[in-house]
GROMACS .gro file of C-alpha atoms in nm:
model
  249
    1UNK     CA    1  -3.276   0.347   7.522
    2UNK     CA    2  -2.947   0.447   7.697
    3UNK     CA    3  -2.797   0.700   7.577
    4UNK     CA    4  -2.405   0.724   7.454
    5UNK     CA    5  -2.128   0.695   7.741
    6UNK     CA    6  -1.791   0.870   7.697
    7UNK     CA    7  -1.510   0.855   7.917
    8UNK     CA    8  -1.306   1.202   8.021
    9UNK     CA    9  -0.968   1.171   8.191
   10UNK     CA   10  -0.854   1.450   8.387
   11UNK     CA   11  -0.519   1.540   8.507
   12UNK     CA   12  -0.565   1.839   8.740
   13UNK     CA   13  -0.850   1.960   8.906
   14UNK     CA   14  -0.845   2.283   8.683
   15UNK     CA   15  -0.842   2.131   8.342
   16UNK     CA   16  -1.235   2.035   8.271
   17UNK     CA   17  -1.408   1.961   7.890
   18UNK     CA   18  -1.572   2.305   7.904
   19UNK     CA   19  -1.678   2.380   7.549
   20UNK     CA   20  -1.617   1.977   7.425
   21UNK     CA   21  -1.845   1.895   7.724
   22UNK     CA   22  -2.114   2.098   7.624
   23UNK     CA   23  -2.082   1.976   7.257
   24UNK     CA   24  -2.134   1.587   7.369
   25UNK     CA   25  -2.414   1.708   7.577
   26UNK     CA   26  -2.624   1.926   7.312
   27UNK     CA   27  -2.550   1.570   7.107
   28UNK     CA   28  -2.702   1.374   7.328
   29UNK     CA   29  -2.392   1.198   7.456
   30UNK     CA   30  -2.340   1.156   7.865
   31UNK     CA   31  -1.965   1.134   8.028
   32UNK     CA   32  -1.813   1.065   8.313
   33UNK     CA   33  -1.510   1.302   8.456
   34UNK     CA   34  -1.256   1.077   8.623
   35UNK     CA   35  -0.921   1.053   8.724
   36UNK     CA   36  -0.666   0.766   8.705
   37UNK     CA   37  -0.326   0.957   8.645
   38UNK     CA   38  -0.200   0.853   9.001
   39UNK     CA   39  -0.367   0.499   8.970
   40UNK     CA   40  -0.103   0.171   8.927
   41UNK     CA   41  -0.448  -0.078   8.848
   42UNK     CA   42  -0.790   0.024   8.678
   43UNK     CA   43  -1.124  -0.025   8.812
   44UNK     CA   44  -1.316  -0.295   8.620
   45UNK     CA   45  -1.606  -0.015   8.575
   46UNK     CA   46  -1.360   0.188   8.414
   47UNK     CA   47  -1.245  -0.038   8.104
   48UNK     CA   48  -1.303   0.120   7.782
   49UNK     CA   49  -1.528  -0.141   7.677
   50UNK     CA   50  -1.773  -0.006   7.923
   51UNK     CA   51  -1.767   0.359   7.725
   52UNK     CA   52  -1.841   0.452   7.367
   53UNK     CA   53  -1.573   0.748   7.358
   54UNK     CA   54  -1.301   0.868   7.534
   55UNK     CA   55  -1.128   1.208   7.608
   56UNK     CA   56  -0.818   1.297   7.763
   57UNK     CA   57  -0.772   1.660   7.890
   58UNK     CA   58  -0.444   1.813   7.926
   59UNK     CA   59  -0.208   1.841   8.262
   60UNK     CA   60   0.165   1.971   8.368
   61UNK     CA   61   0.328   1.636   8.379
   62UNK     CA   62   0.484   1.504   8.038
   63UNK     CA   63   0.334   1.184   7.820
   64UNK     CA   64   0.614   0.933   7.923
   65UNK     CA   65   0.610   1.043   8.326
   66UNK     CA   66   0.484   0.717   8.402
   67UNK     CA   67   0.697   0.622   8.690
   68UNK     CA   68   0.592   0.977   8.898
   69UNK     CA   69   0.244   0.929   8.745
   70UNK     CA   70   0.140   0.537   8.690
   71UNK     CA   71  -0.196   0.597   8.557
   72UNK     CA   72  -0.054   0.762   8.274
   73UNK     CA   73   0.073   0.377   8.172
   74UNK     CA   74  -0.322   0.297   8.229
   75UNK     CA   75  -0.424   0.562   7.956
   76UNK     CA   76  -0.211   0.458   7.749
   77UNK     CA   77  -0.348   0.125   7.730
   78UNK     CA   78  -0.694   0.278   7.727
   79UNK     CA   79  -0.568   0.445   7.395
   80UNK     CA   80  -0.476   0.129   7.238
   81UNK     CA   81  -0.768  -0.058   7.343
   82UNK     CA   82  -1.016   0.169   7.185
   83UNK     CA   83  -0.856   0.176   6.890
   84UNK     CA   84  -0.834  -0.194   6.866
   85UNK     CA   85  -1.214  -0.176   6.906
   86UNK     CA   86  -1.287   0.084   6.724
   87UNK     CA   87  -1.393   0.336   7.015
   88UNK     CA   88  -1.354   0.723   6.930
   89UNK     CA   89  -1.077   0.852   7.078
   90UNK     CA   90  -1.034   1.270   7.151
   91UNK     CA   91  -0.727   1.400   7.334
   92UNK     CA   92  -0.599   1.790   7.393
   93UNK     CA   93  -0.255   1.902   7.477
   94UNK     CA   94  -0.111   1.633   7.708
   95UNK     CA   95  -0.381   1.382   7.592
   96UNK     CA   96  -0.274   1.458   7.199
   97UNK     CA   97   0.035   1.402   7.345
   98UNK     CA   98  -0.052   1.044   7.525
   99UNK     CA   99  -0.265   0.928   7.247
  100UNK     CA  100   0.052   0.985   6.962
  101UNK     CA  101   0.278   0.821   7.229
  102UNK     CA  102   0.045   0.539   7.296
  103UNK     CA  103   0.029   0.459   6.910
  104UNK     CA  104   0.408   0.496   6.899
  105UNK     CA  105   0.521   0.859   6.779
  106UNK     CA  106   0.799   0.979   6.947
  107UNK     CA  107   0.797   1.246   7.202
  108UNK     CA  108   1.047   1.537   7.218
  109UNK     CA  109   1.054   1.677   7.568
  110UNK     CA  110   1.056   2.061   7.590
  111UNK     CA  111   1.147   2.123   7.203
  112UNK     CA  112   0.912   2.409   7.226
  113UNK     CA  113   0.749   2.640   7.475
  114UNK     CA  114   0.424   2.773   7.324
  115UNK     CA  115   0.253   2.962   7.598
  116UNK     CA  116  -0.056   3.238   7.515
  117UNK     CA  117  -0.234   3.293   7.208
  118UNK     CA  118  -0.119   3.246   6.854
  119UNK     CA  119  -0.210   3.101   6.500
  120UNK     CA  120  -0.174   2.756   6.378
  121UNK     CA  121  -0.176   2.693   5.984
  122UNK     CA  122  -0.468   2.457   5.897
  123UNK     CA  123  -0.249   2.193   5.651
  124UNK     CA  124  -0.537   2.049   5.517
  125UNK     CA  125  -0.922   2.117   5.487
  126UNK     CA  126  -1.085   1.960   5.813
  127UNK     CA  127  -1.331   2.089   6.093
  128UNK     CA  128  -1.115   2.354   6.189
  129UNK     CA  129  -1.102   2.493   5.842
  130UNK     CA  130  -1.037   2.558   5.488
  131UNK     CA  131  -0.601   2.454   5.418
  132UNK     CA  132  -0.377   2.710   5.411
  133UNK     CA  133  -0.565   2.940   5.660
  134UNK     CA  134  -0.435   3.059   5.973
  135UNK     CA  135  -0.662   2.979   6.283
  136UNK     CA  136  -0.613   3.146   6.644
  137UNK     CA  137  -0.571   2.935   6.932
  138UNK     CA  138  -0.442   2.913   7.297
  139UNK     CA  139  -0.119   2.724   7.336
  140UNK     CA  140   0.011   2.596   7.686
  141UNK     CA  141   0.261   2.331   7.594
  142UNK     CA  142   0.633   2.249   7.617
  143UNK     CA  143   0.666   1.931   7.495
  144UNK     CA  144   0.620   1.818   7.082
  145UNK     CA  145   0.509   1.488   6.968
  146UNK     CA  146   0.518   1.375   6.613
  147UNK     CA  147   0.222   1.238   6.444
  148UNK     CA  148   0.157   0.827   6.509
  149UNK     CA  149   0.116   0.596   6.175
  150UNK     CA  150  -0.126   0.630   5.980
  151UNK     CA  151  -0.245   0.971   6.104
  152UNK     CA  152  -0.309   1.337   5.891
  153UNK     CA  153  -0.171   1.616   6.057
  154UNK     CA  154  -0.398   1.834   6.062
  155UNK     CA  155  -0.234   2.181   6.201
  156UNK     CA  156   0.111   2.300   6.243
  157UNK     CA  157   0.317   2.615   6.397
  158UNK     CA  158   0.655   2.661   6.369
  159UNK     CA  159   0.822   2.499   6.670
  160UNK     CA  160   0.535   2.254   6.694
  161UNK     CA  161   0.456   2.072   6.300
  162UNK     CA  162   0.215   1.855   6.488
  163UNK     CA  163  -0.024   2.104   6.626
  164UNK     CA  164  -0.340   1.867   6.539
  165UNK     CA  165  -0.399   1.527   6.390
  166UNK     CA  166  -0.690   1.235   6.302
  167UNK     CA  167  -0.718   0.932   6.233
  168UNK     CA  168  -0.962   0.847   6.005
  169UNK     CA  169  -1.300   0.927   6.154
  170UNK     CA  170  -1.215   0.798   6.522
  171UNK     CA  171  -0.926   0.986   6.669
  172UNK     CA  172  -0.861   1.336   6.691
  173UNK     CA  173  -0.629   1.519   6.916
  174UNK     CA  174  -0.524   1.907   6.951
  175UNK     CA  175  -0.157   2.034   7.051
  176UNK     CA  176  -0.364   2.379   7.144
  177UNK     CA  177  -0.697   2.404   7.366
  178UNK     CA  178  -1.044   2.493   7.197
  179UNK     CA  179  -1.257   2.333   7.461
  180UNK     CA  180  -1.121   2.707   7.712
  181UNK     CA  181  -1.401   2.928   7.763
  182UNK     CA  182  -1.383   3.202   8.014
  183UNK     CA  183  -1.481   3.060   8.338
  184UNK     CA  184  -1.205   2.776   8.265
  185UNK     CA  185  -0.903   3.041   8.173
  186UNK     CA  186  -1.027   3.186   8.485
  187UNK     CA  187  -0.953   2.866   8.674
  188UNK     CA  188  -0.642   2.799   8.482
  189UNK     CA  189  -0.533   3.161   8.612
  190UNK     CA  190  -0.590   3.170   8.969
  191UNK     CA  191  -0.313   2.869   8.980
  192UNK     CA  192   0.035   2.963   9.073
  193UNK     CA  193   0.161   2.639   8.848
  194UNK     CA  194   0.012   2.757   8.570
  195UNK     CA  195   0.095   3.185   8.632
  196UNK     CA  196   0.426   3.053   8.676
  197UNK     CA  197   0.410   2.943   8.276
  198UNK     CA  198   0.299   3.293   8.158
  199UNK     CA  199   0.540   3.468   7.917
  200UNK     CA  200   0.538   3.846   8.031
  201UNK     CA  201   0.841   4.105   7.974
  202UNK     CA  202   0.753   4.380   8.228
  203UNK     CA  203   0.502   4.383   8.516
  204UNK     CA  204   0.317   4.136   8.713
  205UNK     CA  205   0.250   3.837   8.691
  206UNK     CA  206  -0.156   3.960   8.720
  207UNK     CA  207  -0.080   4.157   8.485
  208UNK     CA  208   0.015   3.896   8.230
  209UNK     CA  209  -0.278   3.741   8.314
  210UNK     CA  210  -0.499   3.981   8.271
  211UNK     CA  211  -0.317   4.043   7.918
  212UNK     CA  212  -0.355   3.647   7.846
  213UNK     CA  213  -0.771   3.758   7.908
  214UNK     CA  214  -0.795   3.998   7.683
  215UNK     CA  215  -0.594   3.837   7.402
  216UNK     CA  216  -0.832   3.533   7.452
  217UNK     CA  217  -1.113   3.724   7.436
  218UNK     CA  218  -1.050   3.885   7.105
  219UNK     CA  219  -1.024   3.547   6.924
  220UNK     CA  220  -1.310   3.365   7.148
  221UNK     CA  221  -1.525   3.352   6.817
  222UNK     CA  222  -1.321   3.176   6.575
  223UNK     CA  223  -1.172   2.954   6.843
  224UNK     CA  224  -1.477   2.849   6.936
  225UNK     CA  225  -1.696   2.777   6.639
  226UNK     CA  226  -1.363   2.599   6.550
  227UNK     CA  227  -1.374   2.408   6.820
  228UNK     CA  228  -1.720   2.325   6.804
  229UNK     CA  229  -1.699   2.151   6.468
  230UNK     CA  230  -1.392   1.970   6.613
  231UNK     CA  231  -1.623   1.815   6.922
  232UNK     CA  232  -1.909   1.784   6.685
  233UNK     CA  233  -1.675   1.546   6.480
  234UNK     CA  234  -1.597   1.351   6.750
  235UNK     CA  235  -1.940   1.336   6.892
  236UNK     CA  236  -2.056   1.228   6.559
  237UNK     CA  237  -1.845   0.927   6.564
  238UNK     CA  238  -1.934   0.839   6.897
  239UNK     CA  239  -2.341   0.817   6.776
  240UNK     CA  240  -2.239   0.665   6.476
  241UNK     CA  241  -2.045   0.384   6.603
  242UNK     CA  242  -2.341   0.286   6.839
  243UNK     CA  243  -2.590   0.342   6.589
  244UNK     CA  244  -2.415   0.069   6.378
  245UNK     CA  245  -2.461  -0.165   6.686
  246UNK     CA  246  -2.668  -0.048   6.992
  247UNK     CA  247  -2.546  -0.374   7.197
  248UNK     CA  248  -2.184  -0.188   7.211
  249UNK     CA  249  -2.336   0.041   7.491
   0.00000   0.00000   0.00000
């Protein structure tokens, strides 16, 4: 039997599904890293209706930049085609951005700058916990979207009241980034574009850095089993929709 298919879109070489990867893979579910952000047409093996989920992983360039990135345009379309068919749908930081946009929230370019580790407050009982509870994350946004139709926000912060949302059982998207483990903040440090975002008073920016390390160290547990239930959502609706009906593989 073949096993379940899902789709990742990736931005920048340094953003990668880290922990959600290894959650669709302990569930059984295969994917395919590609990128179309500087693509104008899509290759016929890369329509949605070839996948049964799809992810989209953050990147610097904002939701609407679709004239400096055309693929972005292509997404988009990839959004509303899955959820015309029913496809599961994840997206993180710029992809929660892309997937609200694509389903027609507005986006509010650089209402907030949310850089480092902080708490969001869970708005409603979900995967990433019991409402009212405040869960530590890593931000690394500027822009703010607003929640689509028919969506439950599911997080919020301050400058940012759309910090997480679903849809139902099929969409889910994250303002902040739970798939980062170690090895990927690594990555994400050693590039000047994304040093250049660190928020740091005094010193270097290594230094910052190596603060941004150690703050993300001493919340790696609840981020992550947060996270994990998160993915495991999403990789439960990707068996369960081709459980229903194993000729939509």
């Amino acid at each position: 039997m073949t096993r379940p298919h899902v789709l990742v879109l990736q931005h920048v070489p340094w953003e990668r599904p880290a922990v959600l990867g290894e959650v669709l893979t302990a569930s059984g579910i295969d994917w395919t890293l590609d990128t179309i952000v500087e693509r104008r047409e899509l290759p016929p093996a890369r329509e949605i209706t070839g996948f049964d989920g799809l992810v989209l992983l953050g990147g610097p360039m904002g939701a609407l930049d679709v004239e400096e990135h055309p693929g972005l345009g292509l997404e988009a379309q990839l959004v509303r085609d899955a959820a015309v068919l029913g496809i599961p749908v994840f997206g993180v930081c710029l992809g929660h951005q892309l997937i609200a946009t694509a389903l027609g929230a507005t986006l509010h370019s650089a209402a907030a700058h949310e850089v480092g580790v902080g708490d969001v407050e869970l708005l409603t009982e979900s995967e990433l916990g019991m409402r009212g509870e405040r869960l530590p994350v890593l931000h690394w946004h500027g822009d703010v979207v607003e929640a689509p139709y028919g969506a439950t926000v599911l997080a919020s912060s301050p400058s940012t009241p759309n910090q997480a949302f679903r849809i139902e059982d099929r969409v889910f998207a994250t303002q902040f980034h739970l798939e980062v483990d170690p090895p990927m903040l690594d990555r994400w440090l050693a590039e000047p574009l994304m040093l250049r975002d660190l928020p740091f008073i005094a010193g270097t920016a290594e230094e910052a850095a190596d603060r941004l390390r150690s703050e993300v160290a001493a919340v790696a547990g609840p981020m992550r089993e947060a996270g994990e239930r998160l993915f495991g959502a999403f990789a439960d609706a990707v068996l369960r929709r081709t459980s229903v009906d194993p000729s939509l593989r």
